[in-house]
Coordinates of C-alpha atoms in Angstrom, one line a residue:
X1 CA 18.3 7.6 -3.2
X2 CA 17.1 4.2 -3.9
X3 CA 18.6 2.0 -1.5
X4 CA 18.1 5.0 1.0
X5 CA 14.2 5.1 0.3
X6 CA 14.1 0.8 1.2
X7 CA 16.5 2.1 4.5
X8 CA 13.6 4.2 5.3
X9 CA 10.8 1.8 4.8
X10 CA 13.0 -0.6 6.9
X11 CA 13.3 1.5 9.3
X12 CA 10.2 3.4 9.8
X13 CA 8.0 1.2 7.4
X14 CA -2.7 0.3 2.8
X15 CA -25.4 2.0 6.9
X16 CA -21.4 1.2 8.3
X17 CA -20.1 -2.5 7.6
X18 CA -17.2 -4.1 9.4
X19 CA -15.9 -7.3 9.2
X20 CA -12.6 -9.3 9.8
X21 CA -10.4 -9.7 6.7
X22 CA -12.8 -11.2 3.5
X23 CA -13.8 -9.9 0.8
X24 CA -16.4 -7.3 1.8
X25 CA -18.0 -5.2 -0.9
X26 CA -14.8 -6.5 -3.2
X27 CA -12.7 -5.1 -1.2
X28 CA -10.4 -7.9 -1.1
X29 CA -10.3 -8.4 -4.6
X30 CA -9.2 -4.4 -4.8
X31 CA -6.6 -5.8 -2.4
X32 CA -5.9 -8.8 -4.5
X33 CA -5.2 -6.9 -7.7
X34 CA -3.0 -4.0 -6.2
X35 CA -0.8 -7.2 -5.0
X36 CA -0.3 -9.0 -8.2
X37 CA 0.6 -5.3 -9.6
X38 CA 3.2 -5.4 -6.5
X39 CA 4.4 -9.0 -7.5
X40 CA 4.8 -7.8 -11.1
X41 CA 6.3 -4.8 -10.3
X42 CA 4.3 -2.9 -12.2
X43 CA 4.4 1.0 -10.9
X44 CA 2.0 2.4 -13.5
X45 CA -0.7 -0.5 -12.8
X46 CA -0.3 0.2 -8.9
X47 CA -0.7 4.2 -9.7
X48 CA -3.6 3.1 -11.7
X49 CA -5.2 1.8 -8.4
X50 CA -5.4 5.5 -6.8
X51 CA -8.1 8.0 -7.1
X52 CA -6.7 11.1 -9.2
X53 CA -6.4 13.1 -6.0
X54 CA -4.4 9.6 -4.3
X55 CA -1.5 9.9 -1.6
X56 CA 0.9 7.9 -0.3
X57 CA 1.6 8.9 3.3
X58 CA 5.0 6.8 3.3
X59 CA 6.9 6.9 6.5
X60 CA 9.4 9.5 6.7
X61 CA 8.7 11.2 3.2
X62 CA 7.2 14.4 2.2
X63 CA 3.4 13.4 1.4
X64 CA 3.3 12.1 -2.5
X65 CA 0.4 13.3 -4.6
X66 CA -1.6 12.4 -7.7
X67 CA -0.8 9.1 -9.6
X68 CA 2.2 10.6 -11.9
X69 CA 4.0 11.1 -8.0
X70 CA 2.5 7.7 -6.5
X71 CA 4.2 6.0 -9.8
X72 CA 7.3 7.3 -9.5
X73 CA 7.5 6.3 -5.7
X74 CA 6.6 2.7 -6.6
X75 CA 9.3 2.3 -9.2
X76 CA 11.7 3.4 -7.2
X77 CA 11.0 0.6 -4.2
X78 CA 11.4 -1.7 -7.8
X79 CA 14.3 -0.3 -9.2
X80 CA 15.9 -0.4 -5.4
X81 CA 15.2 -4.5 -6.1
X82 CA 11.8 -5.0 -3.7
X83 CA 10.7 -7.8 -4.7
X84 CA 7.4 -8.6 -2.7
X85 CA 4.7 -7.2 -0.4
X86 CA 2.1 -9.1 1.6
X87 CA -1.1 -7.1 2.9
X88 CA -3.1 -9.3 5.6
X89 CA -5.9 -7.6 6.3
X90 CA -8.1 -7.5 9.8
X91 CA -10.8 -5.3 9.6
X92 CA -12.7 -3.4 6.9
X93 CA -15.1 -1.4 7.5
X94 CA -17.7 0.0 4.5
X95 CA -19.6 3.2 4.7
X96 CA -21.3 3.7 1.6
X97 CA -19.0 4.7 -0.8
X98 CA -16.0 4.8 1.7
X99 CA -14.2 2.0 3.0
X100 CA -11.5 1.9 5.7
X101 CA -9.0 -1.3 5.2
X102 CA -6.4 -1.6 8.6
X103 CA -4.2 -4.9 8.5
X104 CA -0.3 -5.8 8.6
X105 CA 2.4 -6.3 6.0
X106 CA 5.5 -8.2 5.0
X107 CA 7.6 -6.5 2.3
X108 CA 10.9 -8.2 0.9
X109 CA 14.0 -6.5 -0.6
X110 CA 17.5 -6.3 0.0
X111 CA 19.1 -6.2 3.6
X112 CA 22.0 -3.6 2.2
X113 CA 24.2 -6.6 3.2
X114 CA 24.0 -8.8 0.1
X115 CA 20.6 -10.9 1.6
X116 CA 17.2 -10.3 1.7
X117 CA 15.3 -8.9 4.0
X118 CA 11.7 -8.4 4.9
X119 CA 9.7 -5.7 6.8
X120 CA 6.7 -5.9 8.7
X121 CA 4.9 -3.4 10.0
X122 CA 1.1 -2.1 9.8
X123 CA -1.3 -0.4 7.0
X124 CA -4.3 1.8 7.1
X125 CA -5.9 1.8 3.2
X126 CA -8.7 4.3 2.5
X127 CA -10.6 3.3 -0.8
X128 CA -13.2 5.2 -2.3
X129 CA -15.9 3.0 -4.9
X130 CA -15.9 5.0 -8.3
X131 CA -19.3 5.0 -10.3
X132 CA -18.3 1.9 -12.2
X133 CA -18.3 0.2 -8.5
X134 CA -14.3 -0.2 -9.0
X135 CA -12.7 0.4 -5.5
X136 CA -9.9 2.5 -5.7
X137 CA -7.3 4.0 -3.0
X138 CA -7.6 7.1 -1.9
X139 CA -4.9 7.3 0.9
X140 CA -2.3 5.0 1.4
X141 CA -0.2 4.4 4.6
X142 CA 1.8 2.0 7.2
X143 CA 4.5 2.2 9.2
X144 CA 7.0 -0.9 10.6
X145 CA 7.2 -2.9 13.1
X146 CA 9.8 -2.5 15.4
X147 CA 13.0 -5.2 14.5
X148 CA 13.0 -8.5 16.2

């Protein structure tokens, strides 16, 4: 299931302000932090970062709901030895309490050949600021790249 879940990510693989890819409204330090979670591999800190009602709209997968779901989904790209993830965003847009995030990834893990591999592809994050002006995702999803 593992290795099948980082096949599928390889194969089919987050007043109105916009601007190009700082750190508007802390957005970027949102982005920051969900990254370092990434690099540590920490699933319950990335679940964490996700509204209660939060999904993950991987491709190829049923829709995952609620952070308990979005944990277990993360520790499985871990456990199937992803090691890294790269978000570089290019536009966010801020609508009150409401942002948009669209940019491009780079995720590494194994090739199923004994390498590494990485996947690029593009993200759409939609974060919602709580009362405590922490952003937080609400949806979550990207798809790849085709292969070079």
């Amino acid at each position: 299931m593992r290795a099948l879940l980082f096949a599928a990510a390889l194969l089919a693989l987050a007043g109105c302000e916009t601007t190009g890819p700082g750190d508007i409204g802390g957005i970027g330090a949102a982005r920051e932090r969900f990254e370092a979670s990434f690099a540590a591999g920490d699933a319950a800190a990335l679940a964490a970062q996700f509204t209660a009602d939060g999904a993950v709209l991987a491709p190829n997968l049923a829709r995952i709901d609620g952070r308990p779901g979005i944990q277990a989904f993360w520790q499985q790209f871990f456990d199937a030895g992803v090691t890294g993830m790269e978000l570089t965003a290019a536009e966010v847009t801020v609508n009150g309490v409401n942002a948009t995030e669209v940019g491009g990834f780079a995720m590494t893990g194994p090739d199923g050949r004994g390498g590494t591999g990485t996947v690029r592809g593009k993200y759409m994050l939609q974060w919602q600021r709580q009362a405590d002006g922490v952003w937080l995702l609400r949806r979550d999803i990207w798809n790849n790249d085709p292969p070079r």
